[in-house]
mmCIF file with all atom_site columns, C-alpha atoms and ligand atoms in Angstrom:
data_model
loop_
_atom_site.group_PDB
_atom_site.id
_atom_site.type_symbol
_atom_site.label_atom_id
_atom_site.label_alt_id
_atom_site.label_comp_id
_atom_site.label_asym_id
_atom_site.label_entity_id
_atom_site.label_seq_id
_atom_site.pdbx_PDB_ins_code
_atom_site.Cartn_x
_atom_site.Cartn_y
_atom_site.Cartn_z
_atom_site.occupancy
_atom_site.B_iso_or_equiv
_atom_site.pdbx_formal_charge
_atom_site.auth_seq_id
_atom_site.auth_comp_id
_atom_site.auth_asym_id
_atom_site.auth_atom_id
_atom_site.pdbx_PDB_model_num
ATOM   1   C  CA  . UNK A 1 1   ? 91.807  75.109  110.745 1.00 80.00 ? 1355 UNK A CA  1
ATOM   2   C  CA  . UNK A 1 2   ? 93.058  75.857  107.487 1.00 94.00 ? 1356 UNK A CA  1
ATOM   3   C  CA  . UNK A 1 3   ? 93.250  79.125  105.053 1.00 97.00 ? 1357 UNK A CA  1
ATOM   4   C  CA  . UNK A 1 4   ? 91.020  78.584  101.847 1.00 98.00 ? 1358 UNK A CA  1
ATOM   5   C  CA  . UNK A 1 5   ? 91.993  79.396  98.494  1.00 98.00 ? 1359 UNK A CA  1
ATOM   6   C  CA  . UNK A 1 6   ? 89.609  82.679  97.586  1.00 98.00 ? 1360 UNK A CA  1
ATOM   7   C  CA  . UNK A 1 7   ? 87.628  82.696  94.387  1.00 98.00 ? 1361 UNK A CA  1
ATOM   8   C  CA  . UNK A 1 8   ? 88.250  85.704  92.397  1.00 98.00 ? 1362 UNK A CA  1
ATOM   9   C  CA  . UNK A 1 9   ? 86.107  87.623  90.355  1.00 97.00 ? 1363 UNK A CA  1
ATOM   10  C  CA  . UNK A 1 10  ? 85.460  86.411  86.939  1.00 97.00 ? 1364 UNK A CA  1
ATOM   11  C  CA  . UNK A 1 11  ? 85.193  82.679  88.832  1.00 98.00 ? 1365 UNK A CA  1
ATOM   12  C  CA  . UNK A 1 12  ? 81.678  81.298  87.785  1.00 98.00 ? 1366 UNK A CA  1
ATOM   13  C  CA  . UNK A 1 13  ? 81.065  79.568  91.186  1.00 98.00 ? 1367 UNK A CA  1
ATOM   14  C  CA  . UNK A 1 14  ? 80.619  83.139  92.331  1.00 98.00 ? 1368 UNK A CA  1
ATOM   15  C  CA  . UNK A 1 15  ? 77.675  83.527  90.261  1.00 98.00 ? 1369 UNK A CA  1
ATOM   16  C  CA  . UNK A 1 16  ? 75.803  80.335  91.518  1.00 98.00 ? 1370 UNK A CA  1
ATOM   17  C  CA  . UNK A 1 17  ? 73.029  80.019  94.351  1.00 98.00 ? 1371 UNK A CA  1
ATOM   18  C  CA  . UNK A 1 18  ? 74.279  78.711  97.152  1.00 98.00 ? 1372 UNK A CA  1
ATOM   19  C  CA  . UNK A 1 19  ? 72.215  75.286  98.769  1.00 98.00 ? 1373 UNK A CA  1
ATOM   20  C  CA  . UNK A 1 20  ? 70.495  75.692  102.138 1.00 98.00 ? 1374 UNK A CA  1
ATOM   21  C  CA  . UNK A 1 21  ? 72.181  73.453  105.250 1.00 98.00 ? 1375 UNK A CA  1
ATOM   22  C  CA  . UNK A 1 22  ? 70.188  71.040  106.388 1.00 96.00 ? 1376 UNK A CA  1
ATOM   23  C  CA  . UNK A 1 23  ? 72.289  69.479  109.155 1.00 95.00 ? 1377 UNK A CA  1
ATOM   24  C  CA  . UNK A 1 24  ? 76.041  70.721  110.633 1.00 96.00 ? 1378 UNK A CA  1
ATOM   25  C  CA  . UNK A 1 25  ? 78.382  68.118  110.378 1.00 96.00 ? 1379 UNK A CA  1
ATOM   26  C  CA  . UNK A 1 26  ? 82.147  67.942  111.335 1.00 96.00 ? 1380 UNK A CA  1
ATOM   27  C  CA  . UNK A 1 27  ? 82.850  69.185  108.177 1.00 97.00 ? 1381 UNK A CA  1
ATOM   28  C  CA  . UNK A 1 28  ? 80.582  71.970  107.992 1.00 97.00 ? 1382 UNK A CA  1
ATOM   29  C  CA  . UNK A 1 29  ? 82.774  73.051  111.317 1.00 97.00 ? 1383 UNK A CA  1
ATOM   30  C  CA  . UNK A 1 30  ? 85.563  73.006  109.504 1.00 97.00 ? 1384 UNK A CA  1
ATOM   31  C  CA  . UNK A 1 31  ? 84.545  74.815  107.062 1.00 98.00 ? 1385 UNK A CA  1
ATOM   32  C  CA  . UNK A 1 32  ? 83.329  77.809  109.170 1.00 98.00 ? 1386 UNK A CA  1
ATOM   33  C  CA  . UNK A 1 33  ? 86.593  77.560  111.091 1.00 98.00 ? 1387 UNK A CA  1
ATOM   34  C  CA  . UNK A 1 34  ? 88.424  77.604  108.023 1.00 98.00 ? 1388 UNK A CA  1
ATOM   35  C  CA  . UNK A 1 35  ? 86.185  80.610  106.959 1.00 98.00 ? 1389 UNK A CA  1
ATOM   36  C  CA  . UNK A 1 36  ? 86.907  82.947  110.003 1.00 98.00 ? 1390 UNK A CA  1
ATOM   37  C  CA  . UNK A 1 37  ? 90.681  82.006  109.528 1.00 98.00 ? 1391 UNK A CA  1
ATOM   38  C  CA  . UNK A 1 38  ? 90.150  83.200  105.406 1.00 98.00 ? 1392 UNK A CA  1
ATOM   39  C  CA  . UNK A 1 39  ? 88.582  86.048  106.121 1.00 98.00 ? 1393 UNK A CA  1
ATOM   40  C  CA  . UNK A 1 40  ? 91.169  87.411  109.045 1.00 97.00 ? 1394 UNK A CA  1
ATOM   41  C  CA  . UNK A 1 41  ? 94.168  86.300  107.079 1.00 97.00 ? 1395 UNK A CA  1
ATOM   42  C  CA  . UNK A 1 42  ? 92.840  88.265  104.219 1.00 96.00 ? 1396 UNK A CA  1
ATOM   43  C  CA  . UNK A 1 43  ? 91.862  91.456  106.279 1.00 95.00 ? 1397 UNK A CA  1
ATOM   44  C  CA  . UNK A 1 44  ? 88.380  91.204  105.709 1.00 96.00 ? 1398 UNK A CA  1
ATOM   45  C  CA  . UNK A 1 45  ? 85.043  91.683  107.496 1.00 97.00 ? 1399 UNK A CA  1
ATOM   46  C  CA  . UNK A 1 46  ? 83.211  89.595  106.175 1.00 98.00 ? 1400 UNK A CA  1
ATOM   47  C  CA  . UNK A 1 47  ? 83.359  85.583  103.949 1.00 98.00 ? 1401 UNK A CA  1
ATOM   48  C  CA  . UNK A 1 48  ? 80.608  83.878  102.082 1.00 98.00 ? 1402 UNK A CA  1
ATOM   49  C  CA  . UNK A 1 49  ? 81.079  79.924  101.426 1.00 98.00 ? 1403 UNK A CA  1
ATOM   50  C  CA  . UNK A 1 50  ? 80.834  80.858  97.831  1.00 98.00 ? 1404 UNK A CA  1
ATOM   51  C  CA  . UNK A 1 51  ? 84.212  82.670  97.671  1.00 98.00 ? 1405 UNK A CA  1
ATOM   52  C  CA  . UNK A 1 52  ? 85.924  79.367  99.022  1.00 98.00 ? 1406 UNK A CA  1
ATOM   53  C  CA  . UNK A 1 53  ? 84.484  77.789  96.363  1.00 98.00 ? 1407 UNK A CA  1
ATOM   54  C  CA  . UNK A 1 54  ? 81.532  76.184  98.461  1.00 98.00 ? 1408 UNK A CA  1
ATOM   55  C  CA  . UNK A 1 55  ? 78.412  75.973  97.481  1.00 98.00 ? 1409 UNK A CA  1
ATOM   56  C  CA  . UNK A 1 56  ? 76.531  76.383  100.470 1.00 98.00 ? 1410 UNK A CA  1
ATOM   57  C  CA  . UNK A 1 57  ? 74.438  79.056  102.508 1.00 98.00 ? 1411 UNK A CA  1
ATOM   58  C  CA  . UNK A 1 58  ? 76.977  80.044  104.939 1.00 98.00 ? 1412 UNK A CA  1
ATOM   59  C  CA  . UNK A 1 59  ? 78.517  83.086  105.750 1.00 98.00 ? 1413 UNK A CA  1
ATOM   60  C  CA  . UNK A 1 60  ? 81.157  84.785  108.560 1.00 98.00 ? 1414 UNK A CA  1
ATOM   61  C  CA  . UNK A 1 61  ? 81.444  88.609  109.543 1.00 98.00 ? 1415 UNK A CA  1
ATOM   62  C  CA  . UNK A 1 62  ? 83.505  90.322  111.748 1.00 98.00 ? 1416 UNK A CA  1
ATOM   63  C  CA  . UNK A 1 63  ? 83.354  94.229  112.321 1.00 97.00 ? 1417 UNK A CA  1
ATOM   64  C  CA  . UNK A 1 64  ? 85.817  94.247  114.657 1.00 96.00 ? 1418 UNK A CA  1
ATOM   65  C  CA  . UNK A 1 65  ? 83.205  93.445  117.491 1.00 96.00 ? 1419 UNK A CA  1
ATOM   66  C  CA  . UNK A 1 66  ? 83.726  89.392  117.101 1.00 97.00 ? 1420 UNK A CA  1
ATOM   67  C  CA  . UNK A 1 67  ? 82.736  86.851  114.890 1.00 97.00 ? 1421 UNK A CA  1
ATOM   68  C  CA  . UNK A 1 68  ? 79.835  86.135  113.746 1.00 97.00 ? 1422 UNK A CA  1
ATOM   69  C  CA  . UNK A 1 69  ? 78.586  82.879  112.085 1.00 98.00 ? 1423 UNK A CA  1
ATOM   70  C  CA  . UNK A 1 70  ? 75.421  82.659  110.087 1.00 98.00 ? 1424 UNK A CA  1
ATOM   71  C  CA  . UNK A 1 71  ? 73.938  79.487  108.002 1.00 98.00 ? 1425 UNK A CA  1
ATOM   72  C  CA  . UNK A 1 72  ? 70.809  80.218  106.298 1.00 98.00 ? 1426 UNK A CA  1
ATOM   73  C  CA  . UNK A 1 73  ? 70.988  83.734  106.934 1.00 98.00 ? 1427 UNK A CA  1
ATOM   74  C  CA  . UNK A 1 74  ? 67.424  85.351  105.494 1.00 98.00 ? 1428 UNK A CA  1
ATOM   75  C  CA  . UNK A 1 75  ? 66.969  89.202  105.494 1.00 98.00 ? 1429 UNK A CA  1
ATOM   76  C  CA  . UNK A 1 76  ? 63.362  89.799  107.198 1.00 98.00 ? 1430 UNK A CA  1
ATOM   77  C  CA  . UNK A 1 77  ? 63.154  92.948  107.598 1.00 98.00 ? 1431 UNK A CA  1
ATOM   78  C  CA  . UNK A 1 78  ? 65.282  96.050  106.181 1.00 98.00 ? 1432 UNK A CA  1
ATOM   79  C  CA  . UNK A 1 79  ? 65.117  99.553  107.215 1.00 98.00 ? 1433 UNK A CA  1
ATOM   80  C  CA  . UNK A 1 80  ? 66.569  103.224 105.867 1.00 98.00 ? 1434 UNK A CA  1
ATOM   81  C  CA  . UNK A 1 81  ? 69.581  103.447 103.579 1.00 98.00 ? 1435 UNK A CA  1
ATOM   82  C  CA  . UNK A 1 82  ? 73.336  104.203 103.757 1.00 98.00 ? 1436 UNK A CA  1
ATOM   83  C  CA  . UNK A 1 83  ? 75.559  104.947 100.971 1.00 98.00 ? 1437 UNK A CA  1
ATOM   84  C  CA  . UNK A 1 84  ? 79.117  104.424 101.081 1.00 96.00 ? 1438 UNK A CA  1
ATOM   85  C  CA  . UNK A 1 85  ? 81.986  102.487 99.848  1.00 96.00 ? 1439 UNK A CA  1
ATOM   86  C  CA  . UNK A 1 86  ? 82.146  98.837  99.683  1.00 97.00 ? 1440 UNK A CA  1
ATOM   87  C  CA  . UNK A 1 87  ? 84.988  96.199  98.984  1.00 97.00 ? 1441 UNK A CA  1
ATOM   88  C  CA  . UNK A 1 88  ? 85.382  92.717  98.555  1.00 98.00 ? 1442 UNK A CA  1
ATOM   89  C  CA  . UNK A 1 89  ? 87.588  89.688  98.773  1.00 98.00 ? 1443 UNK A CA  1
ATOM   90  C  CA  . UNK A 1 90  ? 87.089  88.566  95.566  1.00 98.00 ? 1444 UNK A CA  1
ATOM   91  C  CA  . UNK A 1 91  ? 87.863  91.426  94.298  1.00 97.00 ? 1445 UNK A CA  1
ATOM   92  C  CA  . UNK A 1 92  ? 91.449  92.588  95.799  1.00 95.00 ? 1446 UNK A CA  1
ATOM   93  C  CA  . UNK A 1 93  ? 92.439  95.944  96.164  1.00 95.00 ? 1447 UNK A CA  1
ATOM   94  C  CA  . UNK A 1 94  ? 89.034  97.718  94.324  1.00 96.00 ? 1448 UNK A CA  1
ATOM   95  C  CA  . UNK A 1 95  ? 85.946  99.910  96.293  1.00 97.00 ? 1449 UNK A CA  1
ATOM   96  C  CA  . UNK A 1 96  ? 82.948  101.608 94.908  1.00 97.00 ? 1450 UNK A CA  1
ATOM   97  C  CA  . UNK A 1 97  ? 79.894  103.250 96.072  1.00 97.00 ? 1451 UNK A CA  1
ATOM   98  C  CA  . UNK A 1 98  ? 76.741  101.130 97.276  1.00 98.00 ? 1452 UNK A CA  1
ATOM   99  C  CA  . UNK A 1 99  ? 73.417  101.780 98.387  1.00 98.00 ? 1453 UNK A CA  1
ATOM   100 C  CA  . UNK A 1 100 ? 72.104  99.644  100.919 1.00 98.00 ? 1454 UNK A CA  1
ATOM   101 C  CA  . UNK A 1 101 ? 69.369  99.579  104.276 1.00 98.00 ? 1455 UNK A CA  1
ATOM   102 C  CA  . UNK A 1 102 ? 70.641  101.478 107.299 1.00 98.00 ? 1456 UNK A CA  1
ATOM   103 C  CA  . UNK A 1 103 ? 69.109  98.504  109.569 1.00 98.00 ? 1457 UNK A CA  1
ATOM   104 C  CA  . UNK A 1 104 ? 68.652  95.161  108.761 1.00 98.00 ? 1458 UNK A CA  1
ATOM   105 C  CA  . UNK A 1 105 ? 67.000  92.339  110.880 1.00 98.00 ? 1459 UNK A CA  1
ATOM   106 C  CA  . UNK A 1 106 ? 68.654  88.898  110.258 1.00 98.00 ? 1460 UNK A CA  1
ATOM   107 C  CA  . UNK A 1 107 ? 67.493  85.251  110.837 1.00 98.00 ? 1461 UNK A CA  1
ATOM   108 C  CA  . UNK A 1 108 ? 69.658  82.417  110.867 1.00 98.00 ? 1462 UNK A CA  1
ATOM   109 C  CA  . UNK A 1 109 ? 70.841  79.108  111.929 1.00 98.00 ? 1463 UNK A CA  1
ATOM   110 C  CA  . UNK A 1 110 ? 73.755  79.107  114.679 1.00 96.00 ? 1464 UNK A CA  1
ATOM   111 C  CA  . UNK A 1 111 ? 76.415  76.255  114.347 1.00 94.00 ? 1465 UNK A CA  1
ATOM   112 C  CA  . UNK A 1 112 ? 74.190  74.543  117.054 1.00 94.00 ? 1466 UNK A CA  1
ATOM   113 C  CA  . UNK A 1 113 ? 71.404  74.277  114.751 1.00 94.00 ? 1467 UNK A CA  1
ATOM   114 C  CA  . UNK A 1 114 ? 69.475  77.053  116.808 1.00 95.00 ? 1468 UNK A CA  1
ATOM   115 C  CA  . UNK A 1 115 ? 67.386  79.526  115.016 1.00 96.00 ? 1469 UNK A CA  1
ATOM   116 C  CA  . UNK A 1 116 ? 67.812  83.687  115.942 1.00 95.00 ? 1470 UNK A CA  1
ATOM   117 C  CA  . UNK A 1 117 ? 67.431  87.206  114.818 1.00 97.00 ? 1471 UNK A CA  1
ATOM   118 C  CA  . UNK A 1 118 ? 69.487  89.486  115.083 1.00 96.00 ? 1472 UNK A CA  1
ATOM   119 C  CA  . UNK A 1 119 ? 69.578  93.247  114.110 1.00 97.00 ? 1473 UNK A CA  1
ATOM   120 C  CA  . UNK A 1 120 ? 72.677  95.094  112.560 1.00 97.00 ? 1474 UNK A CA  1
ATOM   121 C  CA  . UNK A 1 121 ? 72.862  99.160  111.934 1.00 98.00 ? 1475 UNK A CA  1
ATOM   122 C  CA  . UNK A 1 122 ? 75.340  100.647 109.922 1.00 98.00 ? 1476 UNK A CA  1
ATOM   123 C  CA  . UNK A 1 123 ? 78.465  98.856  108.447 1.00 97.00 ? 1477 UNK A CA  1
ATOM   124 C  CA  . UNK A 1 124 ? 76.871  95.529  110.019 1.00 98.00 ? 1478 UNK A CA  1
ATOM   125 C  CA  . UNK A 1 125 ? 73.981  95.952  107.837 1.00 98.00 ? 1479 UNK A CA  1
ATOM   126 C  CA  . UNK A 1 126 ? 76.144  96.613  105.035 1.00 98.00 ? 1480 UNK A CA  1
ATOM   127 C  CA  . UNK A 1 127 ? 78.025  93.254  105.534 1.00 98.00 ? 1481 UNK A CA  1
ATOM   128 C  CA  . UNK A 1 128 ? 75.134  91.237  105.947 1.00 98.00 ? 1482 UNK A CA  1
ATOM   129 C  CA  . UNK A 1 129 ? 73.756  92.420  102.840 1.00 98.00 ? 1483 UNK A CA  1
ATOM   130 C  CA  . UNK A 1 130 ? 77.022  92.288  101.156 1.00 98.00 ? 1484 UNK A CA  1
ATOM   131 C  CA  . UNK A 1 131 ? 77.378  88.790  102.566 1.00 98.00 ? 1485 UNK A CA  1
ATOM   132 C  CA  . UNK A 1 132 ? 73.706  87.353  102.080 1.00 98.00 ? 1486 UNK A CA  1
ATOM   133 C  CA  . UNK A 1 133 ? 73.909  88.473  98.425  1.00 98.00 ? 1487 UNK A CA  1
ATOM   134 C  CA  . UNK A 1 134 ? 77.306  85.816  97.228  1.00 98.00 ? 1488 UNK A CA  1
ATOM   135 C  CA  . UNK A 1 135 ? 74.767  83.077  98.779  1.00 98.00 ? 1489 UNK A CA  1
ATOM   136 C  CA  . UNK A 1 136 ? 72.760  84.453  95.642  1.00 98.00 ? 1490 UNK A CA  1
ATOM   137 C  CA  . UNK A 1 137 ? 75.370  84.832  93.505  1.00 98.00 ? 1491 UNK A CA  1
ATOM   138 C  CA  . UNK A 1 138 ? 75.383  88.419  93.342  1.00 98.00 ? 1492 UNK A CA  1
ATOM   139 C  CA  . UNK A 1 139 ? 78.155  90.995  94.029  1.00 98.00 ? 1493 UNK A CA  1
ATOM   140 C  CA  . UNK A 1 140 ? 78.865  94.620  95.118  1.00 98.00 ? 1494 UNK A CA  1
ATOM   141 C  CA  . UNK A 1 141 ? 79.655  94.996  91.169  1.00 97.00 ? 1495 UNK A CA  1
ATOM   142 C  CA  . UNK A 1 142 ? 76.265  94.713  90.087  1.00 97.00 ? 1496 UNK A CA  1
ATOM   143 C  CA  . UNK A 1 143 ? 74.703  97.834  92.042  1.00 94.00 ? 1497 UNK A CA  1
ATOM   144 C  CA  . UNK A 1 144 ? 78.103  99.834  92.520  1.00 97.00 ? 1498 UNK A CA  1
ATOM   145 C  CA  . UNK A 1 145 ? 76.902  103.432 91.741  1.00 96.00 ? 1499 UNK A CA  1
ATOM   146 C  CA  . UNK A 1 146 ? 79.649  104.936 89.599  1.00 94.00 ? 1500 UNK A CA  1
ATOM   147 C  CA  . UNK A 1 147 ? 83.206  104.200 89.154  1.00 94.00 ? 1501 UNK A CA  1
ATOM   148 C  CA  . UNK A 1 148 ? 85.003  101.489 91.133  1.00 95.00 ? 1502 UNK A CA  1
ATOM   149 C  CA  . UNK A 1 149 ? 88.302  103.042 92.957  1.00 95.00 ? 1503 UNK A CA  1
ATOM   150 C  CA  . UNK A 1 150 ? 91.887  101.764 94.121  1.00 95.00 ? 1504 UNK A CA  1
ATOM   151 C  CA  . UNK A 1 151 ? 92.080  100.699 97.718  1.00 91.00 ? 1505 UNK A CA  1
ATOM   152 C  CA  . UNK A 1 152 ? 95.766  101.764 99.100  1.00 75.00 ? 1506 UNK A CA  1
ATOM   153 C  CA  . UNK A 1 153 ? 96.299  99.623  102.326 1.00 62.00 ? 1507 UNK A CA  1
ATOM   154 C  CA  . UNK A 1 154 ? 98.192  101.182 105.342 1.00 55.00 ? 1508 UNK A CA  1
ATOM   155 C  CA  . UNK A 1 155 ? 101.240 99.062  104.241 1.00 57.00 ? 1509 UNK A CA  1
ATOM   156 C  CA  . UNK A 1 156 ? 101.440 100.602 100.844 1.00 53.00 ? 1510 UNK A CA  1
ATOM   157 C  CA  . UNK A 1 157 ? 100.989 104.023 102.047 1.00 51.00 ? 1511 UNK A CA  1
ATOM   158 C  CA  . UNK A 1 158 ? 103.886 103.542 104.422 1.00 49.00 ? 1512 UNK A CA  1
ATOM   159 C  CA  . UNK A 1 159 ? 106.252 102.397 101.862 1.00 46.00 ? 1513 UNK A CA  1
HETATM 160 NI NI1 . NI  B 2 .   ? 82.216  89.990  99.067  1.00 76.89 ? 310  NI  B NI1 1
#
C-alpha cells in the first residue's frame, strides 16, 4: 500500500463525475488499500477516488468504528436532517456548517463484487453523503450555510 497524493481544492478533477466499476481488478485493490492508508495518514474519516485523482466511483469511511469500503455507492433512501460542521481533505484545515439527512440507507458493491445496504445515522450519514457527492463532483463548499471557519488540530492547540 501506498499514500496518494490528495487533490486540493481548486483541482478540476474534483469537479468531474466519477465512472461506475464494472469489475475489481488487482489494481482497483490497490487503490482502495492505498485509499484507507490516505485517508488515516491524513486524519480523515472519510476518501473519495476523486481526491486521489481517480476517476472512479469509489469511496472509503472510517468513523472510528472500522473501515468501510464502498464502489458504486447509491443513496436509496434518506431520512431527517442534521446540521453541523463539516470538513474535508481537500480542503486542509477549513469547516463550515452543512445540512444533511439524519439517516441514510446505502447500496453498494463490496470489493467482492457483492451487492448490500447498509444504513448510517448521524455522522455516518454525514460521510456518506459527504463522500457520495466527490463521485459527483460536488463538495461541502457548495451547500456550506454561512461562513467557512479555521480548524485548530490538537497539535496546534498544544503548542
Ligand atoms: Ni471531502
Amino acid at each position: 500500500m501506498a499514500i496518494r497524493n490528495l487533490r486540493f481544492e481548486g483541482d478540476p478533477i474534483l469537479r468531474k463525475t466519477s465512472k461506475e466499476v464494472k469489475e475489481i481488478t488487482p489494481k482497483t485493490r490497490d487503490l482502495i488499500g492505498d485509499m484507507l492508508e490516505t485517508m488515516y495518514e491524513a486524519n480523515g474519516v472519510g476518501l473519495a477516488a476523486p481526491q486521489v485523482g481517480i476517476l472512479k466511483r469509489i469511496v472509503v469511511i472510517d468513523i472510528g468504528e472500522g473501515p468501510l469500503v464502498m464502489i458504486n455507492p447509491q443513496i436509496v433512501k434518506a431520512e431527517g436532517t442534521q446540521t453541523g460542521d463539516e470538513g474535508c481533505l481537500s480542503v486542509p484545515g477549513k469547516a463550515g456548517q452543512v445540512t444533511r439527512p439524519n439517516e441514510v440507507t446505502v447500496r453498494f458493491m463490496d470489493e467482492d463484487g457483492e451487492y448490500y445496504e447498509a444504513e448510517g445515522t448521524e455522522l455516518l450519514a454525514r460521510a456518506i453523503c459527504h463522500e457520495c457527492d466527490h463521485l459527483d463532483g460536488k463538495l461541502y463548499l457548495d451547500f456550506v450555510e454561512g461562513e467557512l471557519h479555521d480548524t485548530v488540530s490538537e497539535s496546534d492547540e498544544e503548542e
